């Protein structure tokens, strides 16, 4: 695997570049905008995910010998274009919503300015990252809301591509998950990791009791014992026998977890293990999590639905050319229209702090800013360099937590519907 | 990005390992089996995808200094376990379905034998790869069937994680796609790449005509011109004016592509461009492709639905411990039961070559093999080493093409239903 991101690119970005270098238009100053026309599946809000990874990808977008050799051998582009690519380094400007910010249809999530040549080649990798990470972010935020303060652990690595898994773990943490099972996410992003044992561990041993004894000996009594390999109530009895009433938690991974959690709670309390937590997992999504609110569940393990975006595995963002040499441009042939011109956005709030609307405006035609309103884009790259003091993952996590509190009440409903606040286009 | 796959692993694989090293069970000889309980969304068949990538991942599953330091710093496991991991190298046996083979519920897609310690740690990365790649493979195979011999190009990179995109392109090629837009897939796997221009290229220029002239000058008349930036029929007129009747193709990326393709064909024919192909793209899935069979479409560009598995982004495979020291084991607490014991499979065929059933059998209790029947698993790893003469991607592509022909007629229907052939358990 190459550490360059340069070939994570659609072939046509480079053929467009070759043609434009040849005819001289490659050097025209352009603005590209990333936005989405709609939120998938009747979602009420989007969550900007992947901005930090996009910045890394832009920094690592370099054509080294391996990349150039591939393009030359397969005659993807001509010699002139290869020479140009060899020196490629993005030197333009990027502004965008910070990671963890909410967005809505039409929000200018990312604005890339530079020559056509240097900006067009970034399209594919920028969209890959934002479409994946923002899809996961929206699902994750809904799950955290549904969990209503209870702990959630991300454990979906096995159900998605091994590299998507690392990114999904990062985004789950951004959205408020407590920890991930993914060790590489721990290494790469400093996210807490967690895990204890699977059914295989119990099956490996001569008896459930000997498996529990082994785990307690290795991990201490504050561990989580998986009690549903054979018979759950017998498993809970055994767990408390082996660990004592100081046992950290029991986990139930199958069956009707609501009913089973209640039975487990009663049984643990009867055994005196009143502080032993009940953790449930197994095909949970935001709806299942919400439906367990009335049950004595202390924590959730969430896998498949998180890493697949809970029904919306991609965020449908596009990267559109909106301005050439200061002139607005837009496709016109069909319903897939977009608004030309470089744009930015503000969000308006009531005095109470509740968000009212997303105002997308032409740059240079900014509407009056009310006392509670704020600009949404921040500078990310200036003259090809990352700006200083970019937000950290922890800061972005806090940003999302606060942003969700500002949504009108209906905006946090899990059911399908309209976006939580309308998008208003002002002078654009 | 590390080239080691060792941390693409759930935390609990290593805590299980630590406990088992401590109690001595880590060295018990075990068999783990990868299978799926059901095909997603009423699909009729599964396609083994990712086997080649699994073998690479097993070879690169090594704990170097960076991996060990991460585990030590965060106290994931104890010192004894770190020492064991430092020397880790899988030394066991792997058998499995070759890539491109069809599978059904219960098919033993992959069988991993070794000590508990060395086999359990592979679970996460093996499942990540097989679940992602097989999900894409099933969707891709259905699209190729629907296209019925017409060319399909994979162009979904921007709609999925940037590394999933590379793997999805590989799988699309396995399934019979003609080419991919993804340049890294070209580099890594030697797959043909293709692409010409996007709407941005037209918008960049002062006129549609100058954009077309530029593209023809750079890429020749055999290129594909994108004709729907402004007005499609005017775009087609211009395209033929600029390129002449030798123009390679026109592409339409929006609107009702069936109607538009027919109009484009008539217009091209009237202009004398009778050999100019009509290529359509824009939110196509297998159903849309099939619905265009009666239209004069020469090629399809497929994006989102391919890379997201067309509604089934993960294949729901599990990696289950089925045998310990020769003794079958299985979880028993719920409906999620599995069959213990090491298994293999044969597929039975009629004299006509049509598949009849998948017979999954205990190893050592093989049913009689009819004259048309065949074993499905092949050896992949022996004593930790890849076996010689593993199939190539081209061979696996041909394998899938031939396998689809053997399905009973109903098995190729796109509608939801039962698996194309039943799975029969024999002595297992």
PDB file of C-alpha atoms in Angstrom, chain A residues 79-353:
ATOM      1  CA  UNK A  79       4.531  13.292 -21.174  1.00  0.00           C
ATOM      2  CA  UNK A  80       3.738  16.945 -20.558  1.00  0.00           C
ATOM      3  CA  UNK A  81       1.076  15.983 -18.020  1.00  0.00           C
ATOM      4  CA  UNK A  82       3.410  13.517 -16.307  1.00  0.00           C
ATOM      5  CA  UNK A  83       5.964  16.298 -15.877  1.00  0.00           C
ATOM      6  CA  UNK A  84       3.309  18.535 -14.389  1.00  0.00           C
ATOM      7  CA  UNK A  85       2.131  15.801 -12.005  1.00  0.00           C
ATOM      8  CA  UNK A  86       5.665  15.070 -10.832  1.00  0.00           C
ATOM      9  CA  UNK A  87       5.804  18.584  -9.341  1.00  0.00           C
ATOM     10  CA  UNK A  88       2.242  18.548  -8.082  1.00  0.00           C
ATOM     11  CA  UNK A  89       1.588  20.094  -4.762  1.00  0.00           C
ATOM     12  CA  UNK A  90      -1.684  21.763  -3.978  1.00  0.00           C
ATOM     13  CA  UNK A  91      -0.999  25.470  -3.526  1.00  0.00           C
ATOM     14  CA  UNK A  92      -4.550  26.816  -3.232  1.00  0.00           C
ATOM     15  CA  UNK A  93      -7.092  27.589  -0.530  1.00  0.00           C
ATOM     16  CA  UNK A  94      -9.547  25.302   1.241  1.00  0.00           C
ATOM     17  CA  UNK A  95     -12.340  26.459   3.529  1.00  0.00           C
ATOM     18  CA  UNK A  96     -14.916  24.195   5.066  1.00  0.00           C
ATOM     19  CA  UNK A  97     -17.193  23.188   7.868  1.00  0.00           C
ATOM     20  CA  UNK A  98     -15.140  21.894  10.762  1.00  0.00           C
ATOM     21  CA  UNK A  99     -15.531  18.204  11.529  1.00  0.00           C
ATOM     22  CA  UNK A 100     -18.467  17.531  13.831  1.00  0.00           C
ATOM     23  CA  UNK A 101     -20.449  20.513  12.498  1.00  0.00           C
ATOM     24  CA  UNK A 102     -23.992  19.781  11.344  1.00  0.00           C
ATOM     25  CA  UNK A 103     -24.883  20.336   7.711  1.00  0.00           C
ATOM     26  CA  UNK A 104     -28.032  20.414   5.610  1.00  0.00           C
ATOM     27  CA  UNK A 105     -28.914  20.191   1.905  1.00  0.00           C
ATOM     28  CA  UNK A 106     -26.926  22.807   0.024  1.00  0.00           C
ATOM     29  CA  UNK A 107     -24.499  23.572   2.862  1.00  0.00           C
ATOM     30  CA  UNK A 108     -21.100  24.418   1.307  1.00  0.00           C
ATOM     31  CA  UNK A 109     -19.258  21.770   3.266  1.00  0.00           C
ATOM     32  CA  UNK A 110     -15.915  22.318   1.578  1.00  0.00           C
ATOM     33  CA  UNK A 111     -14.720  24.994  -0.846  1.00  0.00           C
ATOM     34  CA  UNK A 112     -11.533  24.345  -2.822  1.00  0.00           C
ATOM     35  CA  UNK A 113      -9.932  27.234  -4.715  1.00  0.00           C
ATOM     36  CA  UNK A 114      -6.970  27.008  -7.022  1.00  0.00           C
ATOM     37  CA  UNK A 115      -6.231  26.494 -10.679  1.00  0.00           C
ATOM     38  CA  UNK A 116      -8.475  24.020 -12.463  1.00  0.00           C
ATOM     39  CA  UNK A 117      -5.499  21.693 -12.729  1.00  0.00           C
ATOM     40  CA  UNK A 118      -4.605  21.593  -9.086  1.00  0.00           C
ATOM     41  CA  UNK A 119      -8.163  21.489  -7.777  1.00  0.00           C
ATOM     42  CA  UNK A 120      -9.787  19.034 -10.189  1.00  0.00           C
ATOM     43  CA  UNK A 121      -7.403  16.180  -9.417  1.00  0.00           C
ATOM     44  CA  UNK A 122      -8.443  16.195  -5.740  1.00  0.00           C
ATOM     45  CA  UNK A 123     -12.093  15.449  -6.506  1.00  0.00           C
ATOM     46  CA  UNK A 124     -12.120  11.685  -6.105  1.00  0.00           C
ATOM     47  CA  UNK A 125     -10.210  11.300  -2.867  1.00  0.00           C
ATOM     48  CA  UNK A 126     -11.963  14.264  -1.247  1.00  0.00           C
ATOM     49  CA  UNK A 127     -15.375  12.808  -2.064  1.00  0.00           C
ATOM     50  CA  UNK A 128     -14.401   9.268  -1.060  1.00  0.00           C
ATOM     51  CA  UNK A 129     -13.440  10.459   2.383  1.00  0.00           C
ATOM     52  CA  UNK A 130     -16.321  12.864   2.949  1.00  0.00           C
ATOM     53  CA  UNK A 131     -18.975  10.536   1.537  1.00  0.00           C
ATOM     54  CA  UNK A 132     -17.849   7.631   3.669  1.00  0.00           C
ATOM     55  CA  UNK A 133     -17.040   9.418   6.875  1.00  0.00           C
ATOM     56  CA  UNK A 134     -20.084  11.701   6.849  1.00  0.00           C
ATOM     57  CA  UNK A 135     -22.376   8.735   6.214  1.00  0.00           C
ATOM     58  CA  UNK A 136     -20.968   6.997   9.275  1.00  0.00           C
ATOM     59  CA  UNK A 137     -21.062  10.241  11.272  1.00  0.00           C
ATOM     60  CA  UNK A 138     -24.781  10.762  10.731  1.00  0.00           C
ATOM     61  CA  UNK A 139     -25.594   7.193  11.755  1.00  0.00           C
ATOM     62  CA  UNK A 140     -23.289   7.376  14.757  1.00  0.00           C
ATOM     63  CA  UNK A 141     -24.758  10.656  15.996  1.00  0.00           C
ATOM     64  CA  UNK A 142     -28.260   9.212  15.822  1.00  0.00           C
ATOM     65  CA  UNK A 143     -27.133   6.174  17.837  1.00  0.00           C
ATOM     66  CA  UNK A 144     -25.499   8.330  20.487  1.00  0.00           C
ATOM     67  CA  UNK A 145     -28.686  10.400  20.760  1.00  0.00           C
ATOM     68  CA  UNK A 146     -30.725   7.208  21.043  1.00  0.00           C
ATOM     69  CA  UNK A 147     -28.450   5.886  23.788  1.00  0.00           C
ATOM     70  CA  UNK A 148     -29.269   8.988  25.799  1.00  0.00           C
ATOM     71  CA  UNK A 149     -26.082   9.081  27.840  1.00  0.00           C
ATOM     72  CA  UNK A 150     -25.439   5.349  28.148  1.00  0.00           C
ATOM     73  CA  UNK A 151     -22.113   4.008  26.934  1.00  0.00           C
ATOM     74  CA  UNK A 152     -21.762   2.722  23.364  1.00  0.00           C
ATOM     75  CA  UNK A 153     -18.805   0.772  22.069  1.00  0.00           C
ATOM     76  CA  UNK A 154     -18.096   0.533  18.338  1.00  0.00           C
ATOM     77  CA  UNK A 155     -17.392  -3.042  17.274  1.00  0.00           C
ATOM     78  CA  UNK A 156     -18.208  -3.213  13.573  1.00  0.00           C
ATOM     79  CA  UNK A 157     -14.758  -3.718  12.069  1.00  0.00           C
ATOM     80  CA  UNK A 158     -15.507  -7.198  10.799  1.00  0.00           C
ATOM     81  CA  UNK A 159     -18.502  -6.045   8.816  1.00  0.00           C
ATOM     82  CA  UNK A 160     -16.781  -3.521   6.573  1.00  0.00           C
ATOM     83  CA  UNK A 161     -13.588  -3.093   4.560  1.00  0.00           C
ATOM     84  CA  UNK A 162     -10.580  -3.290   6.882  1.00  0.00           C
ATOM     85  CA  UNK A 163      -9.542   0.302   6.201  1.00  0.00           C
ATOM     86  CA  UNK A 164     -13.091   1.687   6.321  1.00  0.00           C
ATOM     87  CA  UNK A 165     -13.235   0.041   9.725  1.00  0.00           C
ATOM     88  CA  UNK A 166     -10.426   2.230  11.033  1.00  0.00           C
ATOM     89  CA  UNK A 167     -12.072   5.376   9.701  1.00  0.00           C
ATOM     90  CA  UNK A 168     -15.485   4.324  11.016  1.00  0.00           C
ATOM     91  CA  UNK A 169     -14.020   3.828  14.483  1.00  0.00           C
ATOM     92  CA  UNK A 170     -12.569   7.335  14.370  1.00  0.00           C
ATOM     93  CA  UNK A 171     -15.936   8.778  13.350  1.00  0.00           C
ATOM     94  CA  UNK A 172     -17.831   6.809  15.994  1.00  0.00           C
ATOM     95  CA  UNK A 173     -15.572   8.390  18.590  1.00  0.00           C
ATOM     96  CA  UNK A 174     -16.164  11.836  17.059  1.00  0.00           C
ATOM     97  CA  UNK A 175     -19.891  11.217  17.455  1.00  0.00           C
ATOM     98  CA  UNK A 176     -19.618  10.316  21.128  1.00  0.00           C
ATOM     99  CA  UNK A 177     -19.033   6.571  21.212  1.00  0.00           C
ATOM    100  CA  UNK A 178     -17.060   5.597  24.298  1.00  0.00           C
ATOM    101  CA  UNK A 179     -14.527   3.311  22.669  1.00  0.00           C
ATOM    102  CA  UNK A 180     -13.871   1.084  19.682  1.00  0.00           C
ATOM    103  CA  UNK A 181     -12.796  -2.519  19.289  1.00  0.00           C
ATOM    104  CA  UNK A 182     -10.432  -1.504  16.470  1.00  0.00           C
ATOM    105  CA  UNK A 183      -6.796  -1.547  17.567  1.00  0.00           C
ATOM    106  CA  UNK A 184      -5.481   0.287  14.512  1.00  0.00           C
ATOM    107  CA  UNK A 185      -7.867   3.174  15.243  1.00  0.00           C
ATOM    108  CA  UNK A 186      -6.321   3.246  18.700  1.00  0.00           C
ATOM    109  CA  UNK A 187      -2.858   3.480  17.205  1.00  0.00           C
ATOM    110  CA  UNK A 188      -3.630   5.910  14.398  1.00  0.00           C
ATOM    111  CA  UNK A 189      -5.985   8.293  16.180  1.00  0.00           C
ATOM    112  CA  UNK A 190      -5.426   7.742  19.894  1.00  0.00           C
ATOM    113  CA  UNK A 191      -8.985   6.522  20.442  1.00  0.00           C
ATOM    114  CA  UNK A 192      -9.720   4.300  23.476  1.00  0.00           C
ATOM    115  CA  UNK A 193     -10.078   0.623  22.558  1.00  0.00           C
ATOM    116  CA  UNK A 194     -11.973  -2.045  24.444  1.00  0.00           C
ATOM    117  CA  UNK A 195     -12.898  -5.706  24.361  1.00  0.00           C
ATOM    118  CA  UNK A 196     -12.820  -8.866  26.441  1.00  0.00           C
ATOM    119  CA  UNK A 197     -13.959 -12.165  24.918  1.00  0.00           C
ATOM    120  CA  UNK A 198     -16.112 -13.853  22.279  1.00  0.00           C
ATOM    121  CA  UNK A 199     -18.057 -17.109  22.312  1.00  0.00           C
ATOM    122  CA  UNK A 200     -15.036 -18.871  20.871  1.00  0.00           C
ATOM    123  CA  UNK A 201     -13.219 -18.319  24.147  1.00  0.00           C
ATOM    124  CA  UNK A 202     -15.888 -20.179  26.086  1.00  0.00           C
ATOM    125  CA  UNK A 203     -16.089 -22.950  23.490  1.00  0.00           C
ATOM    126  CA  UNK A 204     -12.329 -23.396  23.610  1.00  0.00           C
ATOM    127  CA  UNK A 205     -12.467 -24.332  27.285  1.00  0.00           C
ATOM    128  CA  UNK A 206     -13.638 -27.572  28.866  1.00  0.00           C
ATOM    129  CA  UNK A 207     -16.415 -25.710  30.640  1.00  0.00           C
ATOM    130  CA  UNK A 208     -17.959 -22.256  30.828  1.00  0.00           C
ATOM    131  CA  UNK A 209     -16.696 -22.020  34.414  1.00  0.00           C
ATOM    132  CA  UNK A 210     -13.094 -22.631  33.395  1.00  0.00           C
ATOM    133  CA  UNK A 211     -13.379 -19.999  30.645  1.00  0.00           C
ATOM    134  CA  UNK A 212     -14.721 -17.458  33.141  1.00  0.00           C
ATOM    135  CA  UNK A 213     -12.026 -18.357  35.671  1.00  0.00           C
ATOM    136  CA  UNK A 214      -9.346 -17.892  33.040  1.00  0.00           C
ATOM    137  CA  UNK A 215     -10.671 -14.513  31.946  1.00  0.00           C
ATOM    138  CA  UNK A 216     -10.973 -13.239  35.504  1.00  0.00           C
ATOM    139  CA  UNK A 217      -7.430 -14.429  36.258  1.00  0.00           C
ATOM    140  CA  UNK A 218      -6.102 -12.567  33.223  1.00  0.00           C
ATOM    141  CA  UNK A 219      -8.247  -9.453  33.128  1.00  0.00           C
ATOM    142  CA  UNK A 220      -9.454  -9.030  36.729  1.00  0.00           C
ATOM    143  CA  UNK A 221     -12.978  -9.032  38.170  1.00  0.00           C
ATOM    144  CA  UNK A 222     -13.804  -5.691  36.556  1.00  0.00           C
ATOM    145  CA  UNK A 223     -14.016  -7.440  33.157  1.00  0.00           C
ATOM    146  CA  UNK A 224     -17.115  -8.193  31.076  1.00  0.00           C
ATOM    147  CA  UNK A 225     -18.150 -11.858  30.918  1.00  0.00           C
ATOM    148  CA  UNK A 226     -20.084 -13.030  27.872  1.00  0.00           C
ATOM    149  CA  UNK A 227     -22.889 -15.125  29.362  1.00  0.00           C
ATOM    150  CA  UNK A 228     -24.938 -16.374  26.406  1.00  0.00           C
ATOM    151  CA  UNK A 229     -22.862 -19.219  25.003  1.00  0.00           C
ATOM    152  CA  UNK A 230     -25.014 -21.953  26.543  1.00  0.00           C
ATOM    153  CA  UNK A 231     -27.778 -20.910  28.960  1.00  0.00           C
ATOM    154  CA  UNK A 232     -27.910 -17.262  29.978  1.00  0.00           C
ATOM    155  CA  UNK A 233     -29.277 -17.591  33.518  1.00  0.00           C
ATOM    156  CA  UNK A 234     -26.842 -20.384  34.271  1.00  0.00           C
ATOM    157  CA  UNK A 235     -24.102 -18.249  32.726  1.00  0.00           C
ATOM    158  CA  UNK A 236     -24.939 -15.337  35.025  1.00  0.00           C
ATOM    159  CA  UNK A 237     -24.969 -17.596  38.088  1.00  0.00           C
ATOM    160  CA  UNK A 238     -21.582 -18.944  37.115  1.00  0.00           C
ATOM    161  CA  UNK A 239     -20.197 -15.512  36.355  1.00  0.00           C
ATOM    162  CA  UNK A 240     -21.016 -14.215  39.830  1.00  0.00           C
ATOM    163  CA  UNK A 241     -19.818 -17.446  41.439  1.00  0.00           C
ATOM    164  CA  UNK A 242     -16.473 -17.089  39.720  1.00  0.00           C
ATOM    165  CA  UNK A 243     -15.968 -13.312  39.849  1.00  0.00           C
ATOM    166  CA  UNK A 244     -17.902 -12.435  42.979  1.00  0.00           C
ATOM    167  CA  UNK A 245     -20.311  -9.530  43.259  1.00  0.00           C
ATOM    168  CA  UNK A 246     -17.586  -7.148  42.107  1.00  0.00           C
ATOM    169  CA  UNK A 247     -17.903  -8.434  38.517  1.00  0.00           C
ATOM    170  CA  UNK A 248     -17.670  -5.521  36.075  1.00  0.00           C
ATOM    171  CA  UNK A 249     -20.318  -6.506  33.552  1.00  0.00           C
ATOM    172  CA  UNK A 250     -22.123  -9.281  31.763  1.00  0.00           C
ATOM    173  CA  UNK A 251     -22.693  -9.142  28.016  1.00  0.00           C
ATOM    174  CA  UNK A 252     -25.633 -10.642  26.124  1.00  0.00           C
ATOM    175  CA  UNK A 253     -25.132 -10.899  22.357  1.00  0.00           C
ATOM    176  CA  UNK A 254     -28.224 -12.698  21.075  1.00  0.00           C
ATOM    177  CA  UNK A 255     -31.926 -13.199  21.576  1.00  0.00           C
ATOM    178  CA  UNK A 256     -34.453 -10.569  22.662  1.00  0.00           C
ATOM    179  CA  UNK A 257     -31.909  -8.417  24.432  1.00  0.00           C
ATOM    180  CA  UNK A 258     -34.537  -6.184  26.071  1.00  0.00           C
ATOM    181  CA  UNK A 259     -36.226  -9.035  27.894  1.00  0.00           C
ATOM    182  CA  UNK A 260     -32.919 -10.705  28.593  1.00  0.00           C
ATOM    183  CA  UNK A 261     -31.395  -7.509  30.005  1.00  0.00           C
ATOM    184  CA  UNK A 262     -34.261  -7.142  32.463  1.00  0.00           C
ATOM    185  CA  UNK A 263     -33.967 -10.766  33.560  1.00  0.00           C
ATOM    186  CA  UNK A 264     -30.203 -10.377  33.881  1.00  0.00           C
ATOM    187  CA  UNK A 265     -30.601  -7.241  36.005  1.00  0.00           C
ATOM    188  CA  UNK A 266     -33.046  -8.981  38.345  1.00  0.00           C
ATOM    189  CA  UNK A 267     -30.823 -12.022  38.614  1.00  0.00           C
ATOM    190  CA  UNK A 268     -27.670  -9.974  39.252  1.00  0.00           C
ATOM    191  CA  UNK A 269     -29.450  -7.905  41.900  1.00  0.00           C
ATOM    192  CA  UNK A 270     -30.754 -11.073  43.576  1.00  0.00           C
ATOM    193  CA  UNK A 271     -27.206 -12.416  43.632  1.00  0.00           C
ATOM    194  CA  UNK A 272     -26.001  -9.178  45.245  1.00  0.00           C
ATOM    195  CA  UNK A 273     -24.108  -8.037  42.142  1.00  0.00           C
ATOM    196  CA  UNK A 274     -25.968  -4.751  42.119  1.00  0.00           C
ATOM    197  CA  UNK A 275     -23.114  -2.811  40.544  1.00  0.00           C
ATOM    198  CA  UNK A 276     -22.448  -5.329  37.799  1.00  0.00           C
ATOM    199  CA  UNK A 277     -23.406  -3.677  34.514  1.00  0.00           C
ATOM    200  CA  UNK A 278     -25.518  -5.260  31.764  1.00  0.00           C
ATOM    201  CA  UNK A 279     -24.127  -4.768  28.270  1.00  0.00           C
ATOM    202  CA  UNK A 280     -26.024  -5.814  25.152  1.00  0.00           C
ATOM    203  CA  UNK A 281     -24.903  -6.287  21.548  1.00  0.00           C
ATOM    204  CA  UNK A 282     -26.035  -8.073  18.407  1.00  0.00           C
ATOM    205  CA  UNK A 283     -27.468  -6.266  15.368  1.00  0.00           C
ATOM    206  CA  UNK A 284     -28.343  -3.071  17.222  1.00  0.00           C
ATOM    207  CA  UNK A 285     -29.171   0.068  15.276  1.00  0.00           C
ATOM    208  CA  UNK A 286     -30.436   3.457  16.461  1.00  0.00           C
ATOM    209  CA  UNK A 287     -34.015   2.198  16.591  1.00  0.00           C
ATOM    210  CA  UNK A 288     -33.106  -0.863  18.666  1.00  0.00           C
ATOM    211  CA  UNK A 289     -31.019   1.304  20.963  1.00  0.00           C
ATOM    212  CA  UNK A 290     -33.918   3.713  21.450  1.00  0.00           C
ATOM    213  CA  UNK A 291     -36.339   0.867  22.085  1.00  0.00           C
ATOM    214  CA  UNK A 292     -34.103  -0.315  24.941  1.00  0.00           C
ATOM    215  CA  UNK A 293     -34.292   3.026  26.779  1.00  0.00           C
ATOM    216  CA  UNK A 294     -36.753   1.694  29.311  1.00  0.00           C
ATOM    217  CA  UNK A 295     -34.680  -1.432  29.958  1.00  0.00           C
ATOM    218  CA  UNK A 296     -31.886  -1.750  32.532  1.00  0.00           C
ATOM    219  CA  UNK A 297     -29.111  -1.664  29.936  1.00  0.00           C
ATOM    220  CA  UNK A 298     -25.839  -0.026  30.941  1.00  0.00           C
ATOM    221  CA  UNK A 299     -24.038  -0.178  27.641  1.00  0.00           C
ATOM    222  CA  UNK A 300     -24.386  -1.093  23.993  1.00  0.00           C
ATOM    223  CA  UNK A 301     -22.048  -2.753  21.555  1.00  0.00           C
ATOM    224  CA  UNK A 302     -22.819  -1.631  17.997  1.00  0.00           C
ATOM    225  CA  UNK A 303     -21.388  -3.149  14.853  1.00  0.00           C
ATOM    226  CA  UNK A 304     -22.923  -3.640  11.415  1.00  0.00           C
ATOM    227  CA  UNK A 305     -25.371  -0.762  11.441  1.00  0.00           C
ATOM    228  CA  UNK A 306     -22.690   1.742  12.428  1.00  0.00           C
ATOM    229  CA  UNK A 307     -20.145   0.773   9.789  1.00  0.00           C
ATOM    230  CA  UNK A 308     -22.758   0.565   7.032  1.00  0.00           C
ATOM    231  CA  UNK A 309     -24.284   3.961   7.863  1.00  0.00           C
ATOM    232  CA  UNK A 310     -27.496   2.312   9.096  1.00  0.00           C
ATOM    233  CA  UNK A 311     -29.129   2.130   5.686  1.00  0.00           C
ATOM    234  CA  UNK A 312     -27.257   5.063   4.138  1.00  0.00           C
ATOM    235  CA  UNK A 313     -23.694   3.899   3.438  1.00  0.00           C
ATOM    236  CA  UNK A 314     -22.761   6.987   1.447  1.00  0.00           C
ATOM    237  CA  UNK A 315     -23.543  10.658   1.948  1.00  0.00           C
ATOM    238  CA  UNK A 316     -24.190  11.552  -1.708  1.00  0.00           C
ATOM    239  CA  UNK A 317     -21.898  14.564  -1.713  1.00  0.00           C
ATOM    240  CA  UNK A 318     -20.683  16.040  -4.971  1.00  0.00           C
ATOM    241  CA  UNK A 319     -17.658  18.193  -5.873  1.00  0.00           C
ATOM    242  CA  UNK A 320     -18.849  20.768  -8.343  1.00  0.00           C
ATOM    243  CA  UNK A 321     -17.098  23.444 -10.312  1.00  0.00           C
ATOM    244  CA  UNK A 322     -19.024  26.604  -9.368  1.00  0.00           C
ATOM    245  CA  UNK A 323     -16.759  29.436 -10.504  1.00  0.00           C
ATOM    246  CA  UNK A 324     -14.168  29.980 -13.272  1.00  0.00           C
ATOM    247  CA  UNK A 325     -12.080  33.168 -13.243  1.00  0.00           C
ATOM    248  CA  UNK A 326     -14.677  34.838 -11.040  1.00  0.00           C
ATOM    249  CA  UNK A 327     -17.613  33.836 -13.280  1.00  0.00           C
ATOM    250  CA  UNK A 328     -20.331  31.530 -11.813  1.00  0.00           C
ATOM    251  CA  UNK A 329     -20.848  28.290 -13.755  1.00  0.00           C
ATOM    252  CA  UNK A 330     -23.420  25.488 -13.443  1.00  0.00           C
ATOM    253  CA  UNK A 331     -24.733  22.485 -15.325  1.00  0.00           C
ATOM    254  CA  UNK A 332     -28.122  23.207 -16.813  1.00  0.00           C
ATOM    255  CA  UNK A 333     -29.477  20.147 -18.602  1.00  0.00           C
ATOM    256  CA  UNK A 334     -31.601  18.477 -15.953  1.00  0.00           C
ATOM    257  CA  UNK A 335     -33.039  18.325 -12.463  1.00  0.00           C
ATOM    258  CA  UNK A 336     -29.504  17.805 -11.182  1.00  0.00           C
ATOM    259  CA  UNK A 337     -28.912  21.546 -11.246  1.00  0.00           C
ATOM    260  CA  UNK A 338     -26.561  23.330  -8.959  1.00  0.00           C
ATOM    261  CA  UNK A 339     -26.097  26.988  -8.079  1.00  0.00           C
ATOM    262  CA  UNK A 340     -23.038  28.631  -9.537  1.00  0.00           C
ATOM    263  CA  UNK A 341     -20.709  30.974  -7.694  1.00  0.00           C
ATOM    264  CA  UNK A 342     -18.545  30.722  -4.617  1.00  0.00           C
ATOM    265  CA  UNK A 343     -20.649  30.469  -1.493  1.00  0.00           C
ATOM    266  CA  UNK A 344     -20.338  30.458   2.287  1.00  0.00           C
ATOM    267  CA  UNK A 345     -22.922  29.958   5.020  1.00  0.00           C
ATOM    268  CA  UNK A 346     -24.155  31.245   8.320  1.00  0.00           C
ATOM    269  CA  UNK A 347     -26.489  29.576  10.774  1.00  0.00           C
ATOM    270  CA  UNK A 348     -29.114  31.636  12.510  1.00  0.00           C
ATOM    271  CA  UNK A 349     -30.145  30.930  16.111  1.00  0.00           C
ATOM    272  CA  UNK A 350     -32.893  32.107  18.441  1.00  0.00           C
ATOM    273  CA  UNK A 351     -31.968  33.840  21.690  1.00  0.00           C
ATOM    274  CA  UNK A 352     -32.595  30.492  23.378  1.00  0.00           C
ATOM    275  CA  UNK A 353     -29.782  28.962  21.343  1.00  0.00           C
TER     276      UNK A 353
END
